[in-house]
Structure formats: C-alpha cells, structure tokens
Tab-separated table of C-alpha atoms and ligand atoms in Angstrom:
chain	number	residue	atom	x	y	z
A	31	UNK	CA	0.000	0.000	0.000
A	32	UNK	CA	1.303	3.406	-0.973
A	33	UNK	CA	-1.057	5.463	1.200
A	34	UNK	CA	0.496	6.710	4.434
A	35	UNK	CA	4.028	5.623	3.570
A	36	UNK	CA	7.023	7.674	4.628
A	37	UNK	CA	9.384	9.241	2.040
A	38	UNK	CA	11.689	6.785	0.197
A	39	UNK	CA	14.765	7.936	2.151
A	40	UNK	CA	13.281	6.803	5.458
A	41	UNK	CA	11.925	3.596	3.956
A	42	UNK	CA	15.386	2.567	2.779
A	43	UNK	CA	15.561	4.438	-0.509
A	44	UNK	CA	16.470	1.450	-2.672
A	45	UNK	CA	16.902	2.014	-6.425
A	46	UNK	CA	14.859	-0.301	-8.663
A	47	UNK	CA	16.708	-3.482	-9.618
A	48	UNK	CA	17.152	-3.491	-13.433
A	49	UNK	CA	16.779	-7.287	-13.472
A	50	UNK	CA	13.277	-7.072	-12.024
A	51	UNK	CA	10.439	-6.534	-14.461
A	52	UNK	CA	7.360	-5.104	-12.801
A	53	UNK	CA	3.941	-6.277	-13.895
A	54	UNK	CA	1.030	-4.567	-12.194
A	55	UNK	CA	-1.859	-6.293	-10.510
A	56	UNK	CA	-4.195	-5.465	-7.658
A	57	UNK	CA	-5.231	-7.830	-4.865
A	58	UNK	CA	-8.658	-6.134	-4.969
A	59	UNK	CA	-9.138	-6.904	-8.662
A	60	UNK	CA	-9.533	-10.528	-9.767
A	61	UNK	CA	-9.162	-9.846	-13.501
A	62	UNK	CA	-5.877	-7.972	-13.031
A	63	UNK	CA	-4.388	-10.947	-11.155
A	64	UNK	CA	-5.519	-13.419	-13.810
A	65	UNK	CA	-3.937	-11.197	-16.485
A	66	UNK	CA	-0.668	-10.856	-14.536
A	67	UNK	CA	-0.352	-14.609	-13.920
A	68	UNK	CA	-1.235	-15.330	-17.545
A	69	UNK	CA	1.427	-12.881	-18.754
A	70	UNK	CA	4.254	-13.990	-16.424
A	71	UNK	CA	3.515	-17.763	-16.162
A	72	UNK	CA	5.513	-17.916	-12.901
A	73	UNK	CA	7.197	-20.983	-11.394
A	74	UNK	CA	6.705	-19.620	-7.896
A	75	UNK	CA	4.369	-17.015	-6.414
A	76	UNK	CA	5.045	-15.348	-3.029
A	77	UNK	CA	2.039	-13.431	-1.721
A	78	UNK	CA	3.466	-10.849	0.678
A	79	UNK	CA	0.747	-8.329	-0.173
A	80	UNK	CA	-1.227	-7.040	2.790
A	81	UNK	CA	-2.396	-4.029	4.653
A	82	UNK	CA	0.056	-5.009	7.364
A	83	UNK	CA	0.202	-2.330	10.051
A	84	UNK	CA	-1.962	-3.621	12.905
A	85	UNK	CA	-3.280	-0.269	14.333
A	86	UNK	CA	-4.509	0.861	10.896
A	87	UNK	CA	-6.453	-2.387	10.586
A	88	UNK	CA	-8.978	-1.127	13.173
A	89	UNK	CA	-9.498	2.106	11.264
A	90	UNK	CA	-9.743	0.378	7.853
A	91	UNK	CA	-11.106	-3.012	8.862
A	92	UNK	CA	-13.066	-3.685	5.669
A	93	UNK	CA	-10.102	-2.708	3.452
A	94	UNK	CA	-7.885	-4.954	5.560
A	95	UNK	CA	-10.285	-7.870	5.095
A	96	UNK	CA	-10.395	-7.237	1.336
A	97	UNK	CA	-6.630	-6.945	0.793
A	98	UNK	CA	-5.090	-9.072	3.537
A	99	UNK	CA	-7.801	-11.771	3.543
A	100	UNK	CA	-9.714	-11.852	0.251
A	101	UNK	CA	-6.525	-10.936	-1.644
A	102	UNK	CA	-5.180	-14.428	-0.862
A	103	UNK	CA	-8.289	-16.057	-2.290
A	104	UNK	CA	-8.099	-13.906	-5.435
A	105	UNK	CA	-4.435	-14.791	-5.942
A	106	UNK	CA	-5.188	-18.522	-5.589
A	107	UNK	CA	-8.168	-18.168	-7.927
A	108	UNK	CA	-5.897	-16.500	-10.500
A	109	UNK	CA	-3.531	-19.484	-10.364
A	110	UNK	CA	-6.419	-21.931	-10.520
A	111	UNK	CA	-8.122	-20.185	-13.459
A	112	UNK	CA	-4.942	-19.707	-15.533
A	113	UNK	CA	-3.874	-23.301	-14.764
A	114	UNK	CA	-7.301	-24.667	-15.786
A	115	UNK	CA	-7.520	-26.403	-12.391
A	116	UNK	CA	-10.822	-27.787	-11.058
A	117	UNK	CA	-11.660	-30.283	-8.326
A	118	UNK	CA	-11.657	-33.055	-10.939
A	119	UNK	CA	-8.787	-31.641	-13.007
A	120	UNK	CA	-5.899	-31.257	-10.551
A	121	UNK	CA	-2.613	-29.498	-11.405
A	122	UNK	CA	-0.201	-31.207	-13.764
A	123	UNK	CA	3.578	-30.860	-13.503
A	124	UNK	CA	4.900	-27.329	-14.051
A	125	UNK	CA	2.064	-25.584	-12.188
A	126	UNK	CA	3.278	-22.658	-10.053
A	127	UNK	CA	3.979	-23.146	-6.383
A	128	UNK	CA	2.309	-20.661	-4.031
A	129	UNK	CA	3.630	-19.164	-0.789
A	130	UNK	CA	1.335	-17.237	1.570
A	131	UNK	CA	2.717	-14.890	4.206
A	132	UNK	CA	0.754	-16.031	7.249
A	133	UNK	CA	1.559	-14.274	10.510
A	134	UNK	CA	2.200	-14.931	14.195
A	135	UNK	CA	-0.519	-12.284	14.782
A	136	UNK	CA	-2.952	-15.161	14.100
A	137	UNK	CA	-2.004	-16.627	17.511
A	138	UNK	CA	-3.019	-13.343	19.172
A	139	UNK	CA	-4.255	-14.136	22.666
A	140	UNK	CA	-2.021	-17.156	22.865
A	141	UNK	CA	-3.403	-20.546	23.911
A	142	UNK	CA	0.053	-22.022	24.628
A	143	UNK	CA	3.684	-21.008	24.502
A	144	UNK	CA	5.828	-21.414	22.482
A	145	UNK	CA	3.557	-21.445	19.416
A	146	UNK	CA	3.931	-24.088	16.705
A	147	UNK	CA	2.052	-25.150	13.549
A	148	UNK	CA	-0.673	-26.845	15.651
A	149	UNK	CA	-1.330	-24.024	18.138
A	150	UNK	CA	-4.956	-22.781	17.852
A	151	UNK	CA	-5.484	-19.240	16.575
A	152	UNK	CA	-7.109	-16.380	18.515
A	153	UNK	CA	-6.494	-13.223	16.464
A	154	UNK	CA	-6.749	-9.865	18.265
A	155	UNK	CA	-7.080	-7.361	15.396
A	156	UNK	CA	-8.840	-7.089	12.028
A	157	UNK	CA	-5.382	-7.733	10.542
A	158	UNK	CA	-5.032	-10.999	12.483
A	159	UNK	CA	-8.560	-12.082	11.542
A	160	UNK	CA	-7.859	-11.432	7.837
A	161	UNK	CA	-4.608	-13.430	8.033
A	162	UNK	CA	-6.500	-16.384	9.554
A	163	UNK	CA	-8.916	-16.285	6.590
A	164	UNK	CA	-5.961	-16.307	4.183
A	165	UNK	CA	-4.306	-19.154	6.075
A	166	UNK	CA	-7.345	-21.430	5.931
A	167	UNK	CA	-7.984	-20.501	2.309
A	168	UNK	CA	-4.511	-21.790	1.398
A	169	UNK	CA	-5.187	-25.004	3.305
A	170	UNK	CA	-8.532	-25.385	1.547
A	171	UNK	CA	-7.071	-24.889	-1.974
A	172	UNK	CA	-4.423	-27.462	-1.162
A	173	UNK	CA	-7.063	-29.956	-0.053
A	174	UNK	CA	-9.707	-29.114	-2.692
A	175	UNK	CA	-7.530	-28.802	-5.783
A	176	UNK	CA	-4.288	-30.513	-4.788
A	177	UNK	CA	-2.417	-27.258	-5.446
A	178	UNK	CA	1.132	-26.747	-4.138
A	179	UNK	CA	0.162	-23.930	-1.752
A	180	UNK	CA	1.828	-23.349	1.621
A	181	UNK	CA	1.678	-20.828	4.447
A	182	UNK	CA	4.709	-19.676	6.368
A	183	UNK	CA	3.629	-18.548	9.842
A	184	UNK	CA	6.334	-15.948	10.295
A	185	UNK	CA	7.022	-14.185	13.561
A	186	UNK	CA	8.053	-10.490	13.448
A	187	UNK	CA	10.968	-10.037	11.061
A	188	UNK	CA	12.766	-6.746	10.705
A	189	UNK	CA	15.507	-4.976	8.757
A	190	UNK	CA	16.760	-1.460	7.961
A	191	UNK	CA	14.032	-1.172	5.282
A	192	UNK	CA	11.189	-1.892	7.716
A	193	UNK	CA	8.491	0.823	7.609
A	194	UNK	CA	9.035	3.512	10.281
A	195	UNK	CA	5.592	2.890	11.806
A	196	UNK	CA	6.677	-0.504	13.201
A	197	UNK	CA	8.219	-0.409	16.644
A	198	UNK	CA	11.724	-1.702	15.790
A	199	UNK	CA	12.309	0.894	13.063
A	200	UNK	CA	10.567	3.637	15.013
A	201	UNK	CA	13.049	2.978	17.821
A	202	UNK	CA	16.145	2.640	15.597
A	203	UNK	CA	15.305	5.908	13.791
A	204	UNK	CA	14.686	7.702	17.098
A	205	UNK	CA	17.894	6.411	18.731
A	206	UNK	CA	19.888	7.594	15.684
A	207	UNK	CA	18.108	10.972	15.494
A	208	UNK	CA	18.540	11.671	19.212
A	209	UNK	CA	22.211	10.672	19.032
A	210	UNK	CA	22.713	13.126	16.145
A	211	UNK	CA	20.921	15.901	18.076
A	212	UNK	CA	18.045	16.037	15.581
A	213	UNK	CA	15.364	15.462	18.258
A	214	UNK	CA	15.223	14.568	21.920
A	215	UNK	CA	12.232	12.361	22.659
A	216	UNK	CA	10.332	9.292	21.482
A	217	UNK	CA	6.668	8.508	22.171
A	218	UNK	CA	5.786	4.841	22.511
A	219	UNK	CA	2.786	2.709	23.516
A	220	UNK	CA	2.930	-0.559	25.438
A	221	UNK	CA	6.504	-1.211	26.643
A	222	UNK	CA	5.582	-4.565	28.195
A	223	UNK	CA	4.552	-6.308	24.940
A	224	UNK	CA	6.876	-9.193	24.102
A	225	UNK	CA	7.752	-10.378	20.623
A	226	UNK	CA	9.968	-12.955	18.941
A	227	UNK	CA	11.888	-10.598	16.625
A	228	UNK	CA	14.232	-11.898	13.911
A	229	UNK	CA	16.116	-10.584	10.885
A	230	UNK	CA	14.053	-10.502	7.650
A	231	UNK	CA	16.880	-11.892	5.485
A	232	UNK	CA	16.870	-15.149	7.455
A	233	UNK	CA	13.114	-15.499	6.972
A	234	UNK	CA	13.212	-14.979	3.202
A	235	UNK	CA	15.620	-17.910	3.005
A	236	UNK	CA	13.053	-19.993	4.903
A	237	UNK	CA	10.261	-18.994	2.508
A	238	UNK	CA	12.248	-20.223	-0.486
A	239	UNK	CA	13.025	-23.509	1.309
A	240	UNK	CA	9.291	-24.089	1.917
A	241	UNK	CA	8.541	-23.976	-1.813
A	242	UNK	CA	11.423	-26.366	-2.499
A	243	UNK	CA	9.855	-29.141	-0.403
A	244	UNK	CA	8.531	-32.310	-1.975
A	245	UNK	CA	5.081	-31.919	-0.357
A	246	UNK	CA	3.253	-28.664	0.453
A	247	UNK	CA	3.190	-28.057	4.217
A	248	UNK	CA	2.958	-25.068	6.563
A	249	UNK	CA	5.875	-23.997	8.747
A	250	UNK	CA	6.461	-21.633	11.671
A	251	UNK	CA	9.561	-19.436	11.334
A	252	UNK	CA	10.845	-17.598	14.395
A	253	UNK	CA	13.862	-17.497	16.688
A	254	UNK	CA	12.312	-19.042	19.816
A	255	UNK	CA	13.610	-16.084	21.846
A	256	UNK	CA	11.352	-13.329	23.162
A	257	UNK	CA	12.134	-9.734	24.164
A	258	UNK	CA	9.951	-6.900	25.474
A	259	UNK	CA	9.581	-3.512	23.771
A	260	UNK	CA	11.341	-2.125	26.869
A	261	UNK	CA	14.380	-4.362	26.193
A	262	UNK	CA	14.368	-3.384	22.526
A	263	UNK	CA	14.453	0.331	23.366
A	264	UNK	CA	17.058	-0.096	26.064
A	265	UNK	CA	19.352	-2.039	23.719
A	266	UNK	CA	18.948	0.348	20.762
A	267	UNK	CA	19.668	3.433	22.865
A	268	UNK	CA	22.592	1.755	24.664
A	269	UNK	CA	24.099	0.991	21.238
A	270	UNK	CA	24.576	4.736	20.703
A	271	UNK	CA	25.569	5.403	24.328
A	272	UNK	CA	22.189	6.826	25.457
A	273	UNK	CA	19.940	6.031	28.435
A	274	UNK	CA	16.449	5.435	26.991
A	275	UNK	CA	14.735	6.529	30.246
A	276	UNK	CA	15.827	10.101	29.583
A	277	UNK	CA	14.072	10.207	26.191
A	278	UNK	CA	11.073	7.849	26.048
A	279	UNK	CA	7.571	9.090	26.851
A	280	UNK	CA	4.727	6.571	27.135
A	281	UNK	CA	1.697	7.863	25.226
A	282	UNK	CA	-1.629	6.144	26.081
A	283	UNK	CA	-2.947	7.153	22.634
A	284	UNK	CA	-0.558	4.556	21.168
A	285	UNK	CA	-2.086	1.653	23.118
A	286	UNK	CA	-4.183	-0.762	21.001
A	287	UNK	CA	-7.857	-1.699	21.536
A	288	UNK	CA	-6.767	-5.341	21.972
A	289	UNK	CA	-3.110	-6.239	22.420
A	290	UNK	CA	-1.045	-9.311	21.607
A	291	UNK	CA	0.935	-9.542	24.847
A	292	UNK	CA	3.435	-12.273	24.074
A	293	UNK	CA	4.638	-14.207	21.037
A	294	UNK	CA	7.333	-16.872	21.057
A	295	UNK	CA	7.957	-19.315	18.205
A	296	UNK	CA	8.657	-23.010	18.351
A	297	UNK	CA	10.558	-23.353	15.034
A	298	UNK	CA	11.445	-27.041	15.586
A	299	UNK	CA	9.634	-28.290	12.454
A	300	UNK	CA	11.440	-25.786	10.199
A	301	UNK	CA	14.762	-26.689	11.809
A	302	UNK	CA	14.255	-30.429	11.366
A	303	UNK	CA	12.550	-30.523	7.970
A	304	UNK	CA	13.980	-27.464	6.186
A	305	UNK	CA	17.327	-27.317	7.978
A	306	UNK	CA	16.417	-23.669	8.675
A	307	UNK	CA	17.762	-21.610	11.499
A	308	UNK	CA	18.185	-17.866	11.889
A	309	UNK	CA	21.746	-16.578	11.661
A	310	UNK	CA	21.405	-12.931	12.779
A	311	UNK	CA	20.713	-12.474	16.527
A	312	UNK	CA	18.336	-9.905	18.043
A	313	UNK	CA	21.293	-7.862	19.307
A	314	UNK	CA	22.977	-7.881	15.867
A	315	UNK	CA	19.729	-6.930	14.158
A	316	UNK	CA	19.184	-3.930	16.474
A	317	UNK	CA	22.790	-2.811	15.951
A	318	UNK	CA	22.555	-3.032	12.181
A	319	UNK	CA	19.243	-1.131	12.107
A	320	UNK	CA	20.521	1.673	14.358
A	321	UNK	CA	23.817	1.907	12.410
A	322	UNK	CA	21.930	2.049	9.116
A	323	UNK	CA	19.690	4.873	10.427
A	324	UNK	CA	22.723	6.775	11.728
A	325	UNK	CA	24.156	6.663	8.188
A	326	UNK	CA	20.828	7.539	6.589
A	327	UNK	CA	20.189	10.541	8.836
A	328	UNK	CA	23.802	11.819	8.665
A	329	UNK	CA	23.730	11.573	4.846
A	330	UNK	CA	20.410	13.413	4.596
A	331	UNK	CA	21.722	16.091	7.005
A	332	UNK	CA	24.760	16.648	4.780
A	333	UNK	CA	22.885	16.378	1.477
B	73	GDP	P1	3.158	-6.142	15.291
B	73	GDP	O1	3.613	-7.176	16.253
B	73	GDP	O2	2.970	-6.674	13.915
B	73	GDP	O3	1.968	-5.381	15.738
B	73	GDP	O4	4.413	-5.124	15.119
B	73	GDP	P2	4.682	-3.663	15.700
B	73	GDP	O5	6.123	-3.400	15.491
B	73	GDP	O6	3.723	-2.661	15.135
B	73	GDP	O7	4.348	-3.759	17.266
B	73	GDP	C1	5.022	-4.650	18.126
B	73	GDP	C2	4.607	-4.382	19.575
B	73	GDP	O8	5.161	-3.147	19.994
B	73	GDP	C3	3.092	-4.285	19.793
B	73	GDP	O9	2.742	-5.047	20.928
B	73	GDP	C4	2.862	-2.811	20.069
B	73	GDP	O10	1.761	-2.536	20.946
B	73	GDP	C5	4.185	-2.438	20.741
B	73	GDP	N1	4.449	-0.994	20.673
B	73	GDP	C6	4.700	-0.179	21.733
B	73	GDP	N2	4.849	1.091	21.321
B	73	GDP	C7	4.693	1.077	19.964
B	73	GDP	C8	4.730	2.095	18.968
B	73	GDP	O11	4.933	3.278	19.254
B	73	GDP	N3	4.544	1.724	17.675
B	73	GDP	C9	4.318	0.402	17.339
B	73	GDP	N4	4.162	0.091	16.047
B	73	GDP	N5	4.264	-0.573	18.256
B	73	GDP	C10	4.441	-0.247	19.559
C-alpha cells in the first residue's frame, strides 16, 4: 500500500533493480491478477501483499479484510483459473507453487507457549482475523484442488528497510536521530509487549526452502527467543551510548484496543525438515538497524 508511507529515504531508498520486471496487478481486482499470472507464467508465487500495520487495521477493517484476507483467495483463484484447475482436473507438472505470508498475529491471545504449527489461533485485530482467513484458504485450496500452496507462519521479522511505523524501526530511527541531536524524545505505547523478533533476510531464506519441499506443508519461522519492547528500546539506545529513560515518553494514545501480549515461536519443524535456522541475533539486528539509520540521517543532514 502506498497510502500513508514515509518518504523513500526513510523507507530505505532502494533504487529499482534493473533485473526485475514489474507487472502490475491489484489484490482487490480478480481480472488484473488473472492477467498478470497469464502474462508472467511464474514458477513460484510469493504473496506478501497485505495491509500489514496492525493499528490501521482497526481504522480500515473492511479494506484490511479485502486486501489481507480476500486478496489471498483472489491470488489462488488466479492461479487456478490460468492453470485450468478444477476439483476433478488437478494441477499437472509445471504448475506454479504458491507461498502465503501467514503471521504470528494469528495466535493473538495465545493458547500455549511457544507457538507451533498446531497451536490454535485467537487473532486480536482485524489484521489478524484477515490473516487467519488467508491461512485457511490456502489449506482449503491445497485440499480441494491438490495445489502446491503453503503458508509460512512468520514471527516479526525486521531490517533497515522496515516501515518507520513498526516499533523496531521507530526505535532505531529515534535512537539515531537523538544521538545526532536532531530530536530529543520518542513517544511509545505498550513497553511490556513481548515479541519474537528476527532478521528478515533469514526469513526470506526460509520462505524459499518451503517452496522447495517435496510436499506442500505449513511452517512456523521464528527465533524461539522473546524480548519486550522495553528491552528493545534499552538495547537500541545503549548501542549509541544513550539512556532510553531520559528520552522515552509513554503515550496512552498509542495503546491498542486489543493487544497481543506475548509471542514466542517453536521453530522445531522448520529446523528439522527445512534445515532452517536464523543466523542474525536480536542484538545484531538492532545494531545493524541503528547503524543504518545513523548513516541515513547523517547523509540526509549533509545532502
Ligand atoms: P506487530 O507485532 O505486527 O503489531 O508489530 P509492531 O512493530 O507494530 O508492534 C510490536 C509491539 O510493539 C506491539 O505489541 C505494540 O503494541 C508495541 N508498541 C509499543 N509502542 C509502539 C509504537 O509506538 N509503535 C508500534 N508500532 N508498536 C508499539
């Protein structure tokens, strides 16, 4: 989604890759997806499209359901229609493999910890509810049409190009800006929330491994280690020699109508079956995000 995005510099400012050819399509528009799939004839499809910022999902709940939930169904329908697949005419060899970005937000008000592929869902936001719809739609297309369609249930994964509205990037940008004397405070919501945060690059590797499996199956990807927002802030500020308590203001307006208090992955299945494990630690990820924002903000100051 373009609406509400920060300027390219803050979002990472990457130049387009000349080897990537862009073909447009819209998760709200079935015909555009059919046309795109027909034109590209892909081997693999990764559906990462979503309205993905949880607080916005309360304000735009119907749009979230349409894009984040129904968008999955439309993408699968596009593959089914272009492939000529029906319940009695299942996919032949060479049909595209489909990856769906499911989310740990589906676990929401957790029923057990750590969470694995069999943990029941209890989503806590319109975003989480829409992701559950997408997740079961993938399962249903696999069972109804024998399509190679899988969901990766990914826990929070971050990098220097994360949107600045998410807490990790909001904190790394603030720590860098305060260090450079560009501002002096940071407003945050719930400091007690705990997440299993990993580095996005590790997770993309896991996604590719899932589509390389012999049989389509869902996998949880996460580190198995949990930290609070408070720990995240403390670590990011300490990295630039600052004491977070002198700069952070808790703003009740940033609290959510329903919160996901704790997420912690059990990635045992991915480790055993995919040979996947994350390489970049939480501490390394925070350091590389803060360092990247220090460079970004110093460059833009001198530009
Ligand atoms: P999410 O897990 O997909 O919702 O990822 P976020 O990065 O948006 O939020 C992670 C956690 O940080 C949630 O429990 C938020 O309530 C908490 N949090 C605390 N303060 C903030 C804030 O200022 N912005 C965001 N985005 N999250 C915050």
